[in-house]
Short mmCIF file of C-alpha atoms and ligand atoms in Angstrom, two decimals:
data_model
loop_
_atom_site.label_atom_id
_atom_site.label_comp_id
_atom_site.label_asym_id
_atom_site.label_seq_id
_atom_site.Cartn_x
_atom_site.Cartn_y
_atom_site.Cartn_z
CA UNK A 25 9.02 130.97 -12.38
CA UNK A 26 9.55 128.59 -8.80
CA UNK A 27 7.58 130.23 -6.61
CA UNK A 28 9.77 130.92 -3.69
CA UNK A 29 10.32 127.66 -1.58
CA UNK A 30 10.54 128.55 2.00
CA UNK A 31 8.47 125.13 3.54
CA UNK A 32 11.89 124.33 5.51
CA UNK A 33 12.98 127.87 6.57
CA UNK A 34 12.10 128.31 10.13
CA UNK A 35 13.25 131.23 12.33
CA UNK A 36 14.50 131.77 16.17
CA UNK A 37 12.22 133.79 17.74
CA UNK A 38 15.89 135.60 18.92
CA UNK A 39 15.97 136.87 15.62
CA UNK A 40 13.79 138.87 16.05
CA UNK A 41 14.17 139.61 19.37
CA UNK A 42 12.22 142.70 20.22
CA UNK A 43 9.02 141.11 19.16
CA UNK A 44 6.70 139.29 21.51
CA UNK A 45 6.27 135.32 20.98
CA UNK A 46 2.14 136.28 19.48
CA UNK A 47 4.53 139.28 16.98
CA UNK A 48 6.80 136.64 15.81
CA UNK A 49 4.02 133.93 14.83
CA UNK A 50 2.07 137.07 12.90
CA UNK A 51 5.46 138.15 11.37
CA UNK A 52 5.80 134.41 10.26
CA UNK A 53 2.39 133.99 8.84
CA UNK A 54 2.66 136.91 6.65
CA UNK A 55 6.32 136.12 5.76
CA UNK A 56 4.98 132.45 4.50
CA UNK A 57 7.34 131.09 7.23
CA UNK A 58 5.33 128.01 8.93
CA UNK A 59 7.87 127.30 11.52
CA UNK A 60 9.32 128.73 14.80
CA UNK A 61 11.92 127.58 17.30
CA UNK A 62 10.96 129.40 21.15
CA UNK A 63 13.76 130.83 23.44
CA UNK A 64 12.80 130.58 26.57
CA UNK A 65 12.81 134.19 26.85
CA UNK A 66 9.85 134.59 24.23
CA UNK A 67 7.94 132.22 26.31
CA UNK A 68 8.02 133.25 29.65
CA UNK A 69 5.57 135.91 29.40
CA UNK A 70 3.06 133.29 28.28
CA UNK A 71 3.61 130.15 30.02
CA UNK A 72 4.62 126.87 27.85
CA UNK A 73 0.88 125.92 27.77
CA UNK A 74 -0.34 129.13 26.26
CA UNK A 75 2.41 129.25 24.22
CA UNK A 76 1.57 126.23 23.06
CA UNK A 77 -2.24 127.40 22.12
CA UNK A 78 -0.50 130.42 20.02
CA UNK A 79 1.90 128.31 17.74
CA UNK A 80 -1.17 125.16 17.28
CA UNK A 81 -3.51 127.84 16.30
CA UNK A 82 -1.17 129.57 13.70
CA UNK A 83 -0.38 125.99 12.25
CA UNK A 84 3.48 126.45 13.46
CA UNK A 85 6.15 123.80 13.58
CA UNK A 86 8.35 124.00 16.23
CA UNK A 87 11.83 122.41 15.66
CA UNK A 88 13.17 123.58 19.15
CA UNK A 89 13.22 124.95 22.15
CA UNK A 90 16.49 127.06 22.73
CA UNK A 91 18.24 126.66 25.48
CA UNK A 92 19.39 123.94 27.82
CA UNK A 93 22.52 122.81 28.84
CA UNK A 94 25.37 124.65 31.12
CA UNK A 95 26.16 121.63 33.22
CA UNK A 96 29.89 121.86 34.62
CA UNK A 97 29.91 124.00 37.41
CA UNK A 98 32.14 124.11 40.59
CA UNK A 99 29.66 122.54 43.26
CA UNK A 100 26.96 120.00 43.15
CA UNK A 101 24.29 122.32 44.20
CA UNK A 102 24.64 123.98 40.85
CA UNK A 103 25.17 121.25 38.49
CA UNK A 104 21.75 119.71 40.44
CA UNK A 105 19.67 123.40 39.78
CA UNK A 106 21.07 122.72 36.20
CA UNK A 107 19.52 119.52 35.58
CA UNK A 108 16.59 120.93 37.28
CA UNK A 109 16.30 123.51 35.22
CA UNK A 110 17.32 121.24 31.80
CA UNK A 111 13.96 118.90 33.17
CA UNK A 112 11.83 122.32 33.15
CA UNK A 113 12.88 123.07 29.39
CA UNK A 114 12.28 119.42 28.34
CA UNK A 115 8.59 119.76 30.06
CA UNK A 116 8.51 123.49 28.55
CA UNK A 117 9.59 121.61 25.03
CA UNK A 118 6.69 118.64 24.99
CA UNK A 119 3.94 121.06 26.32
CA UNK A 120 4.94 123.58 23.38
CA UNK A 121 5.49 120.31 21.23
CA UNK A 122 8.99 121.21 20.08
CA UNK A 123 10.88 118.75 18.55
CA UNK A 124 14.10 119.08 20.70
CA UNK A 125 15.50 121.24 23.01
CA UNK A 126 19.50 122.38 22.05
CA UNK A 127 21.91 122.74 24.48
CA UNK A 128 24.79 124.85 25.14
CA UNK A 129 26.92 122.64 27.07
CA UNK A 130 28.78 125.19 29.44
CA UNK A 131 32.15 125.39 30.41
CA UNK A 132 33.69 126.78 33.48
CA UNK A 133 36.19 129.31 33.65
CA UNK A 134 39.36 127.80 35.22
CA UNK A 135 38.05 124.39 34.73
CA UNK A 136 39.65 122.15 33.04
CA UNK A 137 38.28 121.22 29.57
CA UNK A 138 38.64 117.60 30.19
CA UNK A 139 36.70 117.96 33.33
CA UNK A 140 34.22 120.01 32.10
CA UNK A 141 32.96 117.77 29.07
CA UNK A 142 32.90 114.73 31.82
CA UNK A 143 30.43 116.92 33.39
CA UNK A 144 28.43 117.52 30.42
CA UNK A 145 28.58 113.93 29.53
CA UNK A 146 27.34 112.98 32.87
CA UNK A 147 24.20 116.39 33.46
CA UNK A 148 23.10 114.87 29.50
CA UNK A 149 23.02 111.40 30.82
CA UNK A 150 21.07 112.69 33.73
CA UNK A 151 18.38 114.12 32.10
CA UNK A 152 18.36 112.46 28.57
CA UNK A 153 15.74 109.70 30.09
CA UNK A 154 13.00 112.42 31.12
CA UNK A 155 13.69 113.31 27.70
CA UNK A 156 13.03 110.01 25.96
CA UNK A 157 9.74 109.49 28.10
CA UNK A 158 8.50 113.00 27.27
CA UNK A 159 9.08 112.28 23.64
CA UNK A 160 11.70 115.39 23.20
CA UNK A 161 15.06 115.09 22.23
CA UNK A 162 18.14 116.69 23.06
CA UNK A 163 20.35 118.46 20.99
CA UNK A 164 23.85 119.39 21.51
CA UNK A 165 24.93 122.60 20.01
CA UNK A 166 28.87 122.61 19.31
CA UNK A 167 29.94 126.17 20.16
CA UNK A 168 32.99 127.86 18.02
CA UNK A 169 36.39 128.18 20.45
CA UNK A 170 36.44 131.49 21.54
CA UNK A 171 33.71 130.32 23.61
CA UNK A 172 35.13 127.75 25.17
CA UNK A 173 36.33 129.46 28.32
CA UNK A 174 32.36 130.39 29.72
CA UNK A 175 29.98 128.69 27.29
CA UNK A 176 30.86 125.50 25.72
CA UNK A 177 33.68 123.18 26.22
CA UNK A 178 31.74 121.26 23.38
CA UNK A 179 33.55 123.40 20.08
CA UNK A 180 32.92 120.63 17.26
CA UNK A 181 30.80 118.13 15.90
CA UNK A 182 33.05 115.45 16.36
CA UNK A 183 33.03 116.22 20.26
CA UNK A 184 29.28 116.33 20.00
CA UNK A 185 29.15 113.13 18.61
CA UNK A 186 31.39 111.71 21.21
CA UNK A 187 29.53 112.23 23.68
CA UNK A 188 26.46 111.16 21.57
CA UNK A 189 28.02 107.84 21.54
CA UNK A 190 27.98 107.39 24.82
CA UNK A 191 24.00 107.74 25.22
CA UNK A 192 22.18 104.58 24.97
CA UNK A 193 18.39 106.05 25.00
CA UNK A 194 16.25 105.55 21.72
CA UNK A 195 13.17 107.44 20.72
CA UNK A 196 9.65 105.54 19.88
CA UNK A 197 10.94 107.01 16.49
CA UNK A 198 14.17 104.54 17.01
CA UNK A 199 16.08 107.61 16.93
CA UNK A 200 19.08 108.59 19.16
CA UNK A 201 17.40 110.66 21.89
CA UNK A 202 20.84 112.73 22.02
CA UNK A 203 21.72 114.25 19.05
CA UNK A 204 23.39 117.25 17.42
CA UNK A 205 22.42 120.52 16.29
CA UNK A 206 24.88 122.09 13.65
CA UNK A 207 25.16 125.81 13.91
CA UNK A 208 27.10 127.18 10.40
CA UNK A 209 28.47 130.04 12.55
CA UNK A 210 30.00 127.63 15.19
CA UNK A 211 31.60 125.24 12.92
CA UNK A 212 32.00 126.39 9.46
CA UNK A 213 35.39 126.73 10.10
CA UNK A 214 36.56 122.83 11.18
CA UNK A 215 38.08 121.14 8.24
CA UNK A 216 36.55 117.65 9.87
CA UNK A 217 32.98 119.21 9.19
CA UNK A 218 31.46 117.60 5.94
CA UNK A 219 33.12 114.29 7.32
CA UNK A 220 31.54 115.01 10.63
CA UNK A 221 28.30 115.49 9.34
CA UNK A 222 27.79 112.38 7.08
CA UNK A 223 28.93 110.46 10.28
CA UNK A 224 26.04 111.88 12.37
CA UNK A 225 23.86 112.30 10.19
CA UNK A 226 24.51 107.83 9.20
CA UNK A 227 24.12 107.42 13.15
CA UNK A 228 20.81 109.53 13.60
CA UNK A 229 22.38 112.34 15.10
CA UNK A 230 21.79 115.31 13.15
CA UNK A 231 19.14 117.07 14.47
CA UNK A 232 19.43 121.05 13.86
CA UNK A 233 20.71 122.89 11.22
CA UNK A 234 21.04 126.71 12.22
CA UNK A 235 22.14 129.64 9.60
CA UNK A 236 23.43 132.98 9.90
CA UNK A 237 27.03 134.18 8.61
CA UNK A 238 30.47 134.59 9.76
CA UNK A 239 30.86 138.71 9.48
CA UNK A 240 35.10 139.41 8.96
CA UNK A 241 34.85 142.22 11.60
CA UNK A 242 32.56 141.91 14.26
CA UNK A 243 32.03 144.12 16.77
CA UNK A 244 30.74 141.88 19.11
CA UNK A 245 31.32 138.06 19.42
CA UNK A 246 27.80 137.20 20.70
CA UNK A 247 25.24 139.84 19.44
CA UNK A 248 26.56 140.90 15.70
CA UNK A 249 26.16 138.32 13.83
CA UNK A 250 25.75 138.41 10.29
CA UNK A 251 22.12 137.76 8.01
CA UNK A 252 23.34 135.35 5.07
CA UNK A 253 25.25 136.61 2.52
CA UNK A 254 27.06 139.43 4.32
CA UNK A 255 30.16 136.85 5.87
CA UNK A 256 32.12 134.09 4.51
CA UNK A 257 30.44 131.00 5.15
CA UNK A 258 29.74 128.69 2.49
CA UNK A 259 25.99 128.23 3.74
CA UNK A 260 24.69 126.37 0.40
CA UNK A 261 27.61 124.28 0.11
CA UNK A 262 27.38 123.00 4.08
CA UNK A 263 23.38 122.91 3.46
CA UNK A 264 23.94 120.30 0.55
CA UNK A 265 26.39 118.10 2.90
CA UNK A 266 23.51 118.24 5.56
CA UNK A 267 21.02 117.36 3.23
CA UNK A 268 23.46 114.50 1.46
CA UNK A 269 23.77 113.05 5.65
CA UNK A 270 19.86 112.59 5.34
CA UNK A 271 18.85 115.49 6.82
CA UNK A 272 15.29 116.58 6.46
CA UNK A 273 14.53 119.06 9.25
CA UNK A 274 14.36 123.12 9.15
CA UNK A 275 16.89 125.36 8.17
CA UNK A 276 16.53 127.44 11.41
CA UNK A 277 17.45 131.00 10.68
CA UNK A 278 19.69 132.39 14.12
CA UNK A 279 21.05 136.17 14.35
CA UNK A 280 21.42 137.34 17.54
CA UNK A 281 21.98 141.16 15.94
CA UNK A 282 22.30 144.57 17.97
CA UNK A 283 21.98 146.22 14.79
CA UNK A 284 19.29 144.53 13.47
CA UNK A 285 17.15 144.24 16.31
CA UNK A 286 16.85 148.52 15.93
CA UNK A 287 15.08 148.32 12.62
CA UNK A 288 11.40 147.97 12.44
CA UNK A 289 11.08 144.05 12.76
CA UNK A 290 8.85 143.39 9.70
CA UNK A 291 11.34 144.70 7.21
CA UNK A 292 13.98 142.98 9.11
CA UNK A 293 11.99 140.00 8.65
CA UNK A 294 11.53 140.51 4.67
CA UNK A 295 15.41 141.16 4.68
CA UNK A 296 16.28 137.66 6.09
CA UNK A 297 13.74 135.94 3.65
CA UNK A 298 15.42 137.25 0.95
CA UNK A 299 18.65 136.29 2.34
CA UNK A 300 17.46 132.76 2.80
CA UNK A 301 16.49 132.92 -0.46
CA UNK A 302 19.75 133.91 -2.00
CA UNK A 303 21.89 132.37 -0.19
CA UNK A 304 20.64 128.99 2.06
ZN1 ZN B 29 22.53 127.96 16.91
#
């Protein structure tokens, strides 16, 4: 028997939320997970550079940092303390070597759409060239619609890649510095997708590949998502388009989860390898 492959499964440290950044990379290591991708929530307490000393002492990967972004806004003041704060996570990202840090975009309420992804296009323009010379890139997460009125007027790969497009700056790698990191739960749903993907993943652009499922009644849009298996995305199927695109990166394992968060975080943990297992 295979023994069970999980060398690209990494995990958010949101998943499991509850547990401290030094709990998540001991839950890892016995889970026989060898990666981690940081909110910045996980690494406050620490500091980036201690941070940093916890996941290059456990051997840890680190695809991302999670989050940047959230550019439109009505004045300048704001959009500047948002590309100030987008500089901090890219420094936060290269100290705790992460491999990119994913933004959600933003979006105004009562702003116009339009408006609001000219402002994105011009706060990742802004700050993708501190990203370049730090050696981190930038990933833009498309958000599903029914959070395009406060969180992302970005809803779909293809407008990701637009705006990609538009970013000249190359990596020492020769990679696109401004990429795209494809959430199942934000964009299983676009009929464009497998298209979408073998286009970015031909121009560079795929960057992120996040999993968690689509759960037919949720009681919450942001914090009950489903662990794989329990919805209705196709997660294997989209996996093997990513992979086809030339994909090679982690299969980064996202639930933000209400319910799950209240069990006792190790079982929760052997729950979502088993899930991966099954189903990614
Ligand atoms: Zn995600």
């Amino acid at each position: 028997m295979a023994l069970p492959d999980l060398s690209r499964c990494a995990l958010h440290t949101i998943t499991t939320k509850p547990w401290s950044l030094e709990q998540c990379v001991a839950g890892c290591q016995q889970a026989g997970i060898n990666a981690i991708t940081v909110w910045r929530n996980a690494l406050e307490p620490y500091g980036a550079r201690r941070a940093g000393e916890i996941l290059r002492a456990a051997g840890m990967r680190v695809p991302a940092l999670c989050r940047g972004g959230f550019f439109p806004a009505v004045d300048a003041a704001k959009r500047q303390a948002a590309l100030d704060d987008n500089r901090r996570a890219i420094d936060d990202a290269a100290t705790i070597g992460a491999e990119m840090v994913v933004l959600v975009c933003g979006a105004v309420p009562g702003m116009p759409l339009p408006e609001a992804r000219r402002q994105i296009a011009e706060g990742i323009a802004a700050i993708a060239p501190h990203a370049c010379a730090s050696g981190v890139r930038l990933a833009i997460e498309p958000m599903h619609p029914a959070y395009a009125g406060d969180c992302s007027a970005i809803s779909t790969m293809r407008q990701a890649r637009l705006i990609c497009e538009q970013m000249p700056w190359r990596g020492r790698d020769g990679y696109p510095v401004v990429g795209i990191a494809a959430d199942v739960y934000h964009v299983w749903w676009d009929d464009a997708l497998e298209d979408e993907i073998a286009i970015a993943g031909a121009k560079g652009y795929l960057q992120g590949f996040h999993v968690c499922d689509w759960k037919l009644a949720q009681s919450d849009l942001l914090n009950d998502r489903g662990l794989m298996g329990e919805g209705c995305i196709d997660i294997a199927t989209i996996r093997g388009w990513v992979e086809r695109a030339g994909f090679t990166g982690f299969n980064e394992v996202e639930i933000f989860s209400d319910r799950y968060w209240q069990m006792d975080q190790s079982e929760w943990l052997q729950r979502i390898v088993a899930a991966y297992l099954a189903h990614v």
